[in-house]
């Protein structure tokens, strides 16, 4: 059987770990530049605040003074996710991280009651050790496990955070209650098509003739249908699939017109992309830089452009990636325009053990790799980017707006990379 662990209101729960005074209060976490709601506490949901609600529209649903609005701290959330997934990986087999707050796994036993008891202890262990509440659902297939996990999170009668869907009669009862639009893998267009055929619940979809589903839609949709019947059609693959490209980009907190300010952002993005390359043990064959203006500003002309540079030898060196990113940036930057967004993308990725050398490349890639390993070790030890390229040492005028940051403890500042303990 398959299990799915789902962190409850994950971003809000992470904030509550470091600020317990938020417990029991309506809390929302906002996206970059404090734009939209991307996480809500149960109390905020009860006030009718929808997911994706623009921050300025919260007043349409409730008194904004009653809601604690927080700017996102994605570094903190990523680290908390890593800790939870690490603990899960030590307890279960076949862990497959699906998102920052979800992961599939194989249940350890064939017996339902033993699985329930084991997973209930695991839910309690995660909360005691990390402080984030989680829910777990398990079932014969991943689609049913996802439904079970959702019930474990939403049904207040479930006190141990675990729910299972195994008996066929219980599965049918639950599927009758689930709208077709809420089925995992059923998108908006497919929902409209199924509704047009009178298929409005997961139960009706699961009992359609499989041949008809395949003929009308696709094999993938048929697999989803078979999963709702309890068939295992999507085996867990714990092996991480390598990316073909990586990108780091941000929308700036305000429009920038200075070359130096935009360049500072490009250097930061290039360094972050190079670190991700090394984390995945890959090298890139090309670097692309793009800039974009603000199409909604009528008081200045709009400009958008990109430039891609081919590397002599595939590399993951920060110095190399930053160099080519800046060459591309200088080729497309134009004075007299305002810039609201920029990014750096690397492509043509291959494993760092399969680098095709260039006969005319005089760079010492061995020394560069050794230098990068040393810098990564230092930065990892002190939980912050204490070693970085000189061109990035600036004021970060491009930084996103974060007007709803809560006063932080020393612990949270360490998580956020703002301070480090030199004695560690």
XYZ file of N, CA and C in Angstrom, residues 108-353:
738
model
N 4.906 0.171 5.741
C 5.817 -0.913 6.142
C 5.152 -2.274 6.314
N 3.813 -2.302 6.515
C 3.149 -3.572 6.806
C 1.998 -3.805 5.827
N 1.592 -5.073 5.734
C 0.412 -5.419 4.943
C -0.867 -5.270 5.756
N -0.735 -5.391 7.058
C -1.900 -5.289 7.932
C -2.293 -3.830 8.148
N -3.576 -3.530 7.979
C -4.059 -2.154 8.076
C -3.878 -1.595 9.482
N -4.232 -2.368 10.488
C -4.162 -1.876 11.858
C -2.724 -1.598 12.279
N -1.802 -2.443 11.880
C -0.394 -2.206 12.218
C 0.114 -0.948 11.522
N -0.278 -0.756 10.264
C 0.101 0.473 9.564
C -0.457 1.696 10.266
N -1.719 1.619 10.656
C -2.351 2.767 11.314
C -1.612 3.119 12.612
N -1.315 2.112 13.396
C -0.626 2.358 14.667
C 0.766 2.944 14.442
N 1.500 2.381 13.472
C 2.843 2.858 13.179
C 2.819 4.303 12.678
N 1.920 4.617 11.759
C 1.871 5.958 11.177
C 1.360 6.985 12.178
N 0.481 6.582 13.088
C 0.026 7.508 14.130
C 1.187 7.909 15.029
N 2.044 6.943 15.362
C 3.236 7.278 16.156
C 4.162 8.197 15.361
N 4.242 7.989 14.047
C 5.114 8.813 13.218
C 4.599 10.247 13.143
N 3.284 10.425 13.021
C 2.696 11.766 13.028
C 3.049 12.490 14.318
N 2.931 11.787 15.427
C 3.246 12.385 16.726
C 4.734 12.697 16.846
N 5.568 11.826 16.287
C 7.015 12.043 16.367
C 7.429 13.282 15.577
N 6.875 13.455 14.381
C 7.191 14.638 13.578
C 6.804 15.901 14.324
N 5.635 15.894 14.944
C 5.186 17.100 15.662
C 6.061 17.364 16.891
N 6.441 16.320 17.625
C 7.250 16.515 18.830
C 8.653 16.997 18.499
N 9.241 16.474 17.430
C 10.638 16.784 17.110
C 10.776 18.056 16.281
N 9.808 18.359 15.428
C 9.942 19.494 14.514
C 8.908 20.574 14.783
N 7.741 20.196 15.286
C 6.728 21.192 15.634
C 5.702 21.458 14.561
N 5.775 20.751 13.439
C 4.834 20.959 12.337
C 3.803 19.834 12.343
N 2.506 20.150 12.406
C 1.488 19.092 12.346
C 1.382 18.522 10.941
N 1.253 17.199 10.854
C 1.148 16.528 9.553
C -0.022 15.567 9.586
N -0.487 15.199 8.395
C -1.532 14.196 8.234
C -1.036 13.138 7.272
N -1.470 11.894 7.486
C -1.060 10.785 6.638
C -2.286 9.983 6.224
N -2.378 9.702 4.943
C -3.398 8.801 4.433
C -2.729 7.655 3.711
N -3.296 6.459 3.810
C -2.729 5.337 3.056
C -3.847 4.512 2.438
N -3.520 3.915 1.276
C -4.509 3.214 0.473
C -3.778 2.337 -0.545
N -4.529 1.531 -1.317
C -3.862 0.660 -2.306
C -3.221 1.412 -3.466
N -3.596 2.661 -3.716
C -3.032 3.429 -4.826
C -2.701 4.839 -4.359
N -1.898 5.539 -5.153
C -1.491 6.887 -4.764
C -2.661 7.860 -4.820
N -3.533 7.728 -5.820
C -4.682 8.635 -5.916
C -5.587 8.496 -4.704
N -5.830 7.265 -4.265
C -6.651 7.057 -3.071
C -5.914 7.511 -1.818
N -4.589 7.334 -1.780
C -3.819 7.802 -0.623
C -3.917 9.316 -0.492
N -3.939 10.017 -1.625
C -4.061 11.475 -1.580
C -5.426 11.884 -1.038
N -6.475 11.159 -1.438
C -7.809 11.430 -0.900
C -7.842 11.153 0.597
N -7.244 10.040 1.006
C -7.228 9.687 2.422
C -6.475 10.723 3.244
N -5.364 11.223 2.710
C -4.598 12.248 3.422
C -5.417 13.525 3.573
N -6.156 13.883 2.546
C -7.002 15.079 2.617
C -8.065 14.915 3.703
N -8.648 13.724 3.804
C -9.652 13.481 4.839
C -9.010 13.539 6.221
N -7.816 12.966 6.353
C -7.129 12.998 7.644
C -6.870 14.425 8.098
N -6.640 15.328 7.152
C -6.380 16.717 7.492
C -7.658 17.479 7.821
N -8.748 17.205 7.097
C -9.949 18.022 7.198
C -10.959 17.522 8.228
N -11.034 16.222 8.434
C -12.052 15.661 9.318
C -11.615 15.792 10.771
N -12.325 16.609 11.533
C -11.946 16.857 12.922
C -12.184 15.655 13.827
N -12.950 14.679 13.358
C -13.172 13.482 14.163
C -11.934 12.599 14.209
N -11.005 12.846 13.271
C -9.768 12.073 13.236
C -8.742 12.785 14.119
N -8.410 12.168 15.236
C -7.570 12.835 16.235
C -6.101 12.431 16.149
N -5.790 11.344 15.463
C -4.399 10.896 15.415
C -3.716 11.239 14.097
N -4.403 11.942 13.185
C -3.789 12.400 11.945
C -3.629 11.352 10.871
N -4.274 10.187 11.016
C -4.121 9.097 10.042
C -5.492 8.614 9.587
N -5.647 8.408 8.271
C -6.885 7.866 7.720
C -6.516 6.914 6.598
N -7.277 5.844 6.455
C -6.980 4.882 5.407
C -8.231 4.536 4.614
N -7.991 4.236 3.343
C -9.047 3.789 2.428
C -8.619 2.458 1.850
N -9.201 1.393 2.375
C -8.817 0.052 1.948
C -10.041 -0.766 1.531
N -11.087 -0.777 2.354
C -12.272 -1.571 2.048
C -13.021 -0.995 0.850
N -13.410 -1.829 -0.115
C -14.105 -1.317 -1.312
C -15.377 -0.553 -0.992
N -16.146 -1.002 0.002
C -17.390 -0.302 0.326
C -17.101 1.098 0.871
N -16.056 1.226 1.695
C -15.692 2.546 2.230
C -15.173 3.460 1.125
N -14.423 2.883 0.185
C -13.918 3.684 -0.936
C -15.076 4.235 -1.759
N -16.075 3.402 -2.035
C -17.226 3.858 -2.823
C -17.974 4.976 -2.115
N -18.132 4.853 -0.806
C -18.846 5.899 -0.051
C -18.114 7.232 -0.153
N -16.799 7.203 -0.017
C -16.007 8.430 -0.080
C -16.026 9.015 -1.493
N -15.878 8.164 -2.510
C -15.838 8.662 -3.882
C -17.152 9.316 -4.286
N -18.263 8.869 -3.719
C -19.558 9.495 -4.028
C -19.601 10.949 -3.536
N -18.781 11.275 -2.535
C -18.813 12.619 -1.937
C -17.829 13.581 -2.593
N -16.965 13.079 -3.452
C -15.892 13.913 -4.002
C -16.282 14.424 -5.381
N -16.366 15.743 -5.576
C -16.643 16.291 -6.911
C -15.538 15.900 -7.881
N -15.889 15.728 -9.131
C -14.913 15.309 -10.131
C -13.783 16.327 -10.256
N -14.069 17.608 -10.000
C -13.040 18.645 -10.110
C -11.959 18.497 -9.048
N -12.257 17.776 -7.956
C -11.295 17.632 -6.863
C -10.424 16.388 -6.990
N -10.602 15.616 -8.062
C -9.796 14.406 -8.250
C -8.405 14.799 -8.725
N -7.401 14.218 -8.105
C -6.011 14.494 -8.463
C -5.759 14.085 -9.916
N -5.300 15.025 -10.739
C -5.008 14.742 -12.136
C -6.113 15.121 -13.096
N -7.258 15.564 -12.570
C -8.367 15.995 -13.418
C -8.346 17.517 -13.481
N -7.947 18.064 -14.613
C -7.825 19.513 -14.761
C -9.137 20.186 -15.119
N -9.048 21.492 -15.370
C -10.242 22.287 -15.617
C -10.956 21.862 -16.903
N -10.203 21.666 -17.979
C -10.834 21.301 -19.250
C -11.445 19.912 -19.188
N -10.718 18.981 -18.563
C -11.243 17.635 -18.442
C -12.485 17.614 -17.559
N -12.502 18.434 -16.533
C -13.681 18.521 -15.675
C -14.895 18.973 -16.473
N -14.716 19.998 -17.313
C -15.835 20.491 -18.119
C -16.350 19.407 -19.066
N -15.436 18.636 -19.648
C -15.844 17.573 -20.551
C -16.609 16.474 -19.820
N -16.120 16.085 -18.655
C -16.796 15.034 -17.892
C -18.155 15.506 -17.389
N -18.242 16.746 -16.944
C -19.529 17.269 -16.493
C -20.535 17.278 -17.636
N -20.069 17.554 -18.836
C -20.949 17.526 -19.992
C -21.501 16.145 -20.280
N -20.831 15.115 -19.780
C -21.304 13.739 -19.954
C -21.997 13.212 -18.708
N -22.274 14.109 -17.773
C -22.985 13.715 -16.562
C -22.124 13.084 -15.503
N -20.798 13.161 -15.651
C -19.873 12.597 -14.658
C -19.476 13.713 -13.704
N -20.148 13.788 -12.565
C -19.912 14.896 -11.641
C -19.252 14.471 -10.334
N -19.025 13.189 -10.138
C -18.365 12.720 -8.918
C -17.251 11.739 -9.269
N -16.363 11.549 -8.315
C -15.276 10.596 -8.514
C -15.810 9.183 -8.660
N -16.929 8.888 -7.980
C -17.514 7.548 -8.067
C -17.977 7.246 -9.488
N -18.680 8.191 -10.109
C -19.158 7.974 -11.477
C -17.987 7.842 -12.450
N -16.952 8.625 -12.222
C -15.779 8.537 -13.088
C -15.089 7.183 -12.938
N -14.974 6.703 -11.701
C -14.302 5.427 -11.465
C -15.053 4.263 -12.095
N -16.370 4.393 -12.285
C -17.167 3.297 -12.816
C -17.530 3.494 -14.285
N -16.884 4.428 -14.967
C -17.015 4.515 -16.418
C -16.288 3.333 -17.065
N -16.719 2.883 -18.233
C -15.957 1.837 -18.939
C -14.554 2.333 -19.264
N -13.552 1.545 -18.930
C -12.168 1.972 -19.138
C -11.857 2.219 -20.600
N -12.442 1.386 -21.479
C -12.222 1.587 -22.904
C -12.744 2.928 -23.376
N -13.868 3.358 -22.822
C -14.426 4.654 -23.194
C -13.519 5.785 -22.714
N -12.976 5.666 -21.485
C -12.092 6.704 -20.945
C -10.848 6.838 -21.817
N -10.281 5.691 -22.216
C -9.087 5.747 -23.050
C -9.402 6.320 -24.431
N -10.518 5.946 -24.997
C -10.873 6.425 -26.336
C -11.185 7.916 -26.334
N -11.867 8.392 -25.296
C -12.261 9.801 -25.251
C -11.119 10.705 -24.811
N -10.228 10.209 -23.955
C -9.220 11.080 -23.364
C -7.813 10.547 -23.636
N -7.229 9.825 -22.703
C -5.867 9.336 -22.900
C -5.590 8.195 -21.949
N -4.441 7.552 -22.149
C -4.033 6.475 -21.263
C -3.786 7.001 -19.856
N -3.260 8.218 -19.759
C -2.996 8.803 -18.443
C -4.276 8.982 -17.645
N -5.340 9.438 -18.297
C -6.627 9.612 -17.618
C -7.188 8.249 -17.217
N -6.983 7.248 -18.073
C -7.449 5.906 -17.723
C -6.715 5.386 -16.491
N -5.420 5.694 -16.369
C -4.675 5.266 -15.182
C -5.232 5.921 -13.929
N -5.586 7.192 -14.051
C -6.201 7.875 -12.907
C -7.488 7.174 -12.498
N -8.289 6.799 -13.478
C -9.543 6.103 -13.186
C -9.280 4.764 -12.499
N -8.313 4.015 -13.013
C -8.003 2.711 -12.420
C -7.453 2.865 -11.007
N -6.716 3.946 -10.765
C -6.210 4.200 -9.406
C -7.363 4.420 -8.435
N -8.421 5.090 -8.884
C -9.583 5.293 -8.015
C -10.290 3.981 -7.704
N -10.065 2.985 -8.527
C -10.614 1.655 -8.260
C -9.718 0.848 -7.321
N -8.570 1.403 -6.975
C -7.664 0.702 -6.080
C -6.536 -0.016 -6.765
N -6.378 0.169 -8.087
C -5.288 -0.477 -8.812
C -4.026 0.378 -8.730
N -2.903 -0.282 -8.645
C -1.612 0.408 -8.557
C -1.088 0.645 -9.967
N -1.227 1.873 -10.458
C -0.808 2.199 -11.822
C 0.363 3.161 -11.877
N 0.763 3.736 -10.742
C 1.854 4.708 -10.718
C 2.828 4.320 -9.619
N 3.667 3.342 -9.865
C 4.600 2.910 -8.816
C 5.524 4.038 -8.390
N 5.893 4.005 -7.143
C 6.774 5.043 -6.589
C 8.167 4.910 -7.179
N 8.724 6.041 -7.561
C 10.090 6.090 -8.081
C 10.901 7.016 -7.198
N 11.634 6.463 -6.211
C 12.378 7.321 -5.287
C 13.587 7.992 -5.910
N 13.951 7.634 -7.155
C 15.104 8.233 -7.806
C 14.737 9.613 -8.321
N 15.486 10.612 -7.965
C 15.223 11.964 -8.433
C 15.574 12.088 -9.913
N 14.637 12.619 -10.699
C 14.856 12.808 -12.116
C 15.632 14.106 -12.319
N 16.718 14.013 -13.069
C 17.561 15.189 -13.285
C 16.828 16.215 -14.145
N 17.058 17.492 -13.830
C 16.456 18.565 -14.602
C 17.206 18.750 -15.927
N 16.469 19.228 -16.921
C 17.091 19.611 -18.184
C 17.556 21.058 -18.164
N 16.971 21.846 -17.272
C 17.350 23.252 -17.135
C 17.002 23.712 -15.728
N 17.626 24.786 -15.294
C 17.368 25.390 -13.991
C 17.284 26.903 -14.161
N 16.376 27.529 -13.429
C 16.242 28.982 -13.519
C 16.075 29.578 -12.134
N 16.662 30.742 -11.934
C 16.433 31.549 -10.748
C 16.009 32.935 -11.220
N 14.857 33.388 -10.770
C 14.356 34.700 -11.187
C 13.519 35.293 -10.063
N 13.338 36.592 -10.097
C 12.530 37.291 -9.117
C 11.865 38.507 -9.757
N 10.708 38.853 -9.224
C 10.104 40.144 -9.509
C 10.623 41.126 -8.471
N 11.167 42.241 -8.908
C 11.770 43.199 -7.990
C 10.700 43.888 -7.144
N 11.144 44.412 -6.005
C 10.216 45.129 -5.140
C 9.698 46.407 -5.758
N 10.481 46.999 -6.655
C 10.052 48.197 -7.370
C 10.832 48.259 -8.687
N 10.446 49.152 -9.552
C 11.101 49.282 -10.849
C 12.517 49.827 -10.665
N 13.490 49.174 -11.317
C 14.884 49.607 -11.259
C 15.291 50.219 -12.597
N 16.079 51.264 -12.527
C 16.582 51.898 -13.751
C 18.104 51.902 -13.826
N 18.772 51.643 -12.709
C 20.232 51.665 -12.654
C 20.815 50.337 -13.134
N 21.821 50.414 -13.997
C 22.506 49.213 -14.461
C 23.104 48.437 -13.286
N 23.705 49.178 -12.343
C 24.366 48.514 -11.223
C 23.365 47.735 -10.370
N 22.181 48.287 -10.153
C 21.184 47.607 -9.325
C 20.676 46.331 -9.990
N 20.399 46.405 -11.283
C 19.939 45.208 -11.992
C 21.066 44.184 -12.080
N 22.289 44.648 -12.294
C 23.439 43.744 -12.360
C 23.619 43.009 -11.042
N 23.391 43.695 -9.934
C 23.492 43.067 -8.623
C 22.527 41.892 -8.526
N 21.316 42.063 -9.067
C 20.334 40.974 -9.064
C 20.795 39.819 -9.941
N 21.351 40.124 -11.109
C 21.806 39.074 -12.017
C 22.904 38.244 -11.370
N 23.842 38.889 -10.695
C 24.923 38.161 -10.013
C 24.355 37.241 -8.938
N 23.394 37.760 -8.182
C 22.772 36.946 -7.131
C 22.077 35.729 -7.731
N 21.311 35.931 -8.796
C 20.598 34.821 -9.419
C 21.572 33.801 -10.008
N 22.653 34.281 -10.608
C 23.630 33.371 -11.207
C 24.308 32.528 -10.133
N 24.646 33.147 -8.998
C 25.266 32.380 -7.920
C 24.311 31.327 -7.375
N 23.041 31.696 -7.204
C 22.057 30.735 -6.702
C 21.880 29.578 -7.677
N 21.864 29.879 -8.969
C 21.712 28.827 -9.978
C 22.916 27.902 -9.987
N 24.103 28.451 -9.847
C 25.309 27.616 -9.810
C 25.297 26.691 -8.598
N 24.847 27.188 -7.459
C 24.762 26.336 -6.267
C 23.786 25.181 -6.493
N 22.663 25.471 -7.133
C 21.689 24.412 -7.420
C 22.280 23.373 -8.365
N 23.066 23.836 -9.327
C 23.732 22.897 -10.227
C 24.624 21.931 -9.444
N 25.423 22.476 -8.542
C 26.333 21.627 -7.780
C 25.577 20.707 -6.828
N 24.468 21.202 -6.279
C 23.658 20.346 -5.399
C 23.122 19.136 -6.150
N 22.837 19.309 -7.437
C 22.326 18.208 -8.252
C 23.431 17.465 -8.989
N 24.679 17.855 -8.735
C 25.843 17.211 -9.371
C 25.727 17.246 -10.888
N 25.414 18.435 -11.404
C 25.288 18.622 -12.837
C 26.132 19.813 -13.290
N 26.361 19.879 -14.593
C 27.036 21.017 -15.209
C 26.162 21.529 -16.340
N 26.336 22.812 -16.686
C 25.511 23.442 -17.711
C 26.348 23.754 -18.943
N 25.699 23.660 -20.102
C 26.382 23.964 -21.358
C 26.091 25.373 -21.843
N 25.048 26.015 -21.325
C 24.719 27.376 -21.754
C 24.064 28.137 -20.616
N 24.172 29.462 -20.688
C 23.606 30.370 -19.687
C 22.778 31.418 -20.406
N 21.554 31.617 -19.934
C 20.669 32.621 -20.516
C 20.266 33.639 -19.455
N 20.354 34.908 -19.805
C 19.922 35.997 -18.929
C 18.776 36.728 -19.604
N 17.763 37.068 -18.826
C 16.661 37.858 -19.385
C 16.299 38.998 -18.439
N 15.771 40.055 -19.009
C 15.272 41.197 -18.241
C 13.894 41.551 -18.782
N 13.072 42.127 -17.922
C 11.710 42.458 -18.322
C 11.261 43.713 -17.585
N 10.585 44.591 -18.283
C 10.068 45.806 -17.678
C 8.715 45.578 -17.027
N 8.044 46.655 -16.711
C 6.715 46.605 -16.093
C 5.694 47.050 -17.134
N 4.958 46.096 -17.692
C 4.025 46.411 -18.763
C 2.825 47.234 -18.275
N 2.657 47.328 -16.954
C 1.527 48.080 -16.416
C 1.869 49.547 -16.132
N 3.130 49.899 -16.278
C 3.534 51.298 -16.074
C 3.361 52.068 -17.374
N 2.503 53.069 -17.343
C 2.247 53.870 -18.546
C 3.175 55.071 -18.647
N 3.943 55.320 -17.582
C 4.793 56.499 -17.582
C 6.211 56.205 -18.082
N 6.486 54.955 -18.496
C 7.802 54.616 -19.031
C 7.653 53.525 -20.087
N 8.538 53.517 -21.076
C 8.432 52.524 -22.155
C 8.712 51.114 -21.647
N 8.083 50.135 -22.297
C 8.261 48.734 -21.908
C 9.380 48.108 -22.735
N 10.192 47.287 -22.086
C 11.308 46.626 -22.756
C 11.497 45.250 -22.155
N 11.721 44.260 -23.013
C 11.978 42.893 -22.576
C 12.940 42.246 -23.563
N 13.919 41.517 -23.039
C 14.890 40.894 -23.927
C 15.617 39.777 -23.182
N 16.291 38.914 -23.940
C 17.070 37.829 -23.357
C 18.262 37.535 -24.251
N 19.269 36.897 -23.679
C 20.473 36.539 -24.436
C 21.032 35.249 -23.853
N 21.388 34.320 -24.726
C 21.932 33.033 -24.294
C 23.374 32.904 -24.756
N 24.227 32.454 -23.842
C 25.647 32.294 -24.126
C 26.030 30.825 -23.997
N 26.816 30.347 -24.938
C 27.297 28.970 -24.915
C 28.641 28.904 -24.208
N 28.771 28.015 -23.229
C 30.022 27.860 -22.501
C 31.021 27.054 -23.323
N 32.295 27.397 -23.189
C 33.327 26.620 -23.870
C 33.336 25.180 -23.372
N 33.246 25.036 -22.066
C 33.212 23.716 -21.441
C 32.082 23.715 -20.416
N 31.198 22.728 -20.425
C 30.128 22.685 -19.415
C 30.700 22.819 -18.008
N 30.021 23.613 -17.179
C 30.573 23.926 -15.864
C 29.455 24.185 -14.869
N 29.793 24.060 -13.584
C 28.913 24.471 -12.491
C 29.613 25.472 -11.587
N 30.747 25.978 -12.028
C 31.506 26.956 -11.242
C 30.743 28.265 -11.144
N 30.668 28.803 -9.951
C 29.994 30.083 -9.762
C 30.651 31.170 -10.592
N 31.958 31.192 -10.621
C 32.659 32.227 -11.378
C 32.331 32.157 -12.868
N 32.255 30.952 -13.401
C 31.952 30.792 -14.826
C 30.520 31.182 -15.126
N 29.577 30.700 -14.316
C 28.160 30.998 -14.559
C 27.909 32.498 -14.437
N 28.495 33.136 -13.421
C 28.309 34.581 -13.237
C 28.921 35.346 -14.410
N 30.105 34.931 -14.854
C 30.762 35.624 -15.967
C 29.879 35.630 -17.212
N 29.391 34.472 -17.607
C 28.585 34.401 -18.819
C 27.226 35.084 -18.631
N 26.671 35.006 -17.423
C 25.403 35.698 -17.167
C 25.573 37.204 -17.322
N 26.707 37.749 -16.857
C 26.945 39.186 -16.986
C 27.244 39.587 -18.432
N 27.943 38.728 -19.166
C 28.177 39.016 -20.585
C 26.838 39.120 -21.318
N 25.939 38.184 -21.032
C 24.614 38.219 -21.658
C 23.833 39.450 -21.203
N 23.932 39.778 -19.910
C 23.213 40.948 -19.390
C 23.697 42.229 -20.054
N 24.988 42.395 -20.178
C 25.520 43.615 -20.803
C 25.106 43.728 -22.268
N 24.823 42.607 -22.898
C 24.414 42.636 -24.303
C 22.967 43.091 -24.481
N 22.131 42.937 -23.435
C 20.714 43.253 -23.593
C 20.254 44.456 -22.770
N 21.091 44.919 -21.828
C 20.653 46.044 -20.998
C 20.590 47.324 -21.833
N 19.547 48.090 -21.638
C 19.358 49.352 -22.331
C 19.035 50.446 -21.316
N 19.763 51.551 -21.416
C 19.484 52.699 -20.556
C 18.151 53.330 -20.967
N 17.515 53.980 -19.980
C 16.272 54.680 -20.269
C 15.020 53.856 -20.071
N 15.170 52.607 -19.642
C 14.023 51.746 -19.395
C 13.970 51.374 -17.913
N 12.772 51.024 -17.474
C 12.600 50.524 -16.117
C 12.485 49.010 -16.137
N 13.124 48.332 -15.161
C 13.151 46.875 -15.119
C 12.467 46.392 -13.846
N 11.533 45.439 -14.027
C 10.765 44.928 -12.888
C 11.074 43.459 -12.586
N 11.668 42.755 -13.547
C 11.954 41.341 -13.324
C 13.172 40.938 -14.135
N 13.919 39.973 -13.608
C 15.081 39.440 -14.321
C 15.325 38.020 -13.846
N 16.141 37.300 -14.610
C 16.422 35.924 -14.217
C 17.600 35.363 -14.971
N 18.116 34.250 -14.468
C 19.229 33.530 -15.093
C 18.819 32.063 -15.209
N 18.974 31.511 -16.409
C 18.645 30.107 -16.644
C 19.840 29.395 -17.253
N 20.095 28.182 -16.778
C 21.133 27.337 -17.356
C 20.456 26.136 -18.008
N 20.997 25.680 -19.122
C 20.397 24.558 -19.845
C 21.499 23.677 -20.423
N 21.079 22.631 -21.105
C 22.044 21.658 -21.588
C 22.747 20.950 -20.447
N 21.981 20.533 -19.425
C 22.577 19.964 -18.218
C 22.967 18.504 -18.423
N 24.112 18.166 -17.886
C 24.607 16.794 -17.911
C 25.266 16.492 -16.570
N 25.401 15.223 -16.194
C 26.073 14.881 -14.930
C 27.511 15.404 -14.918
N 27.951 15.844 -13.739
C 29.297 16.423 -13.645
C 30.401 15.380 -13.807
N 30.014 14.111 -13.914
C 31.003 13.056 -14.171
C 31.152 12.770 -15.667
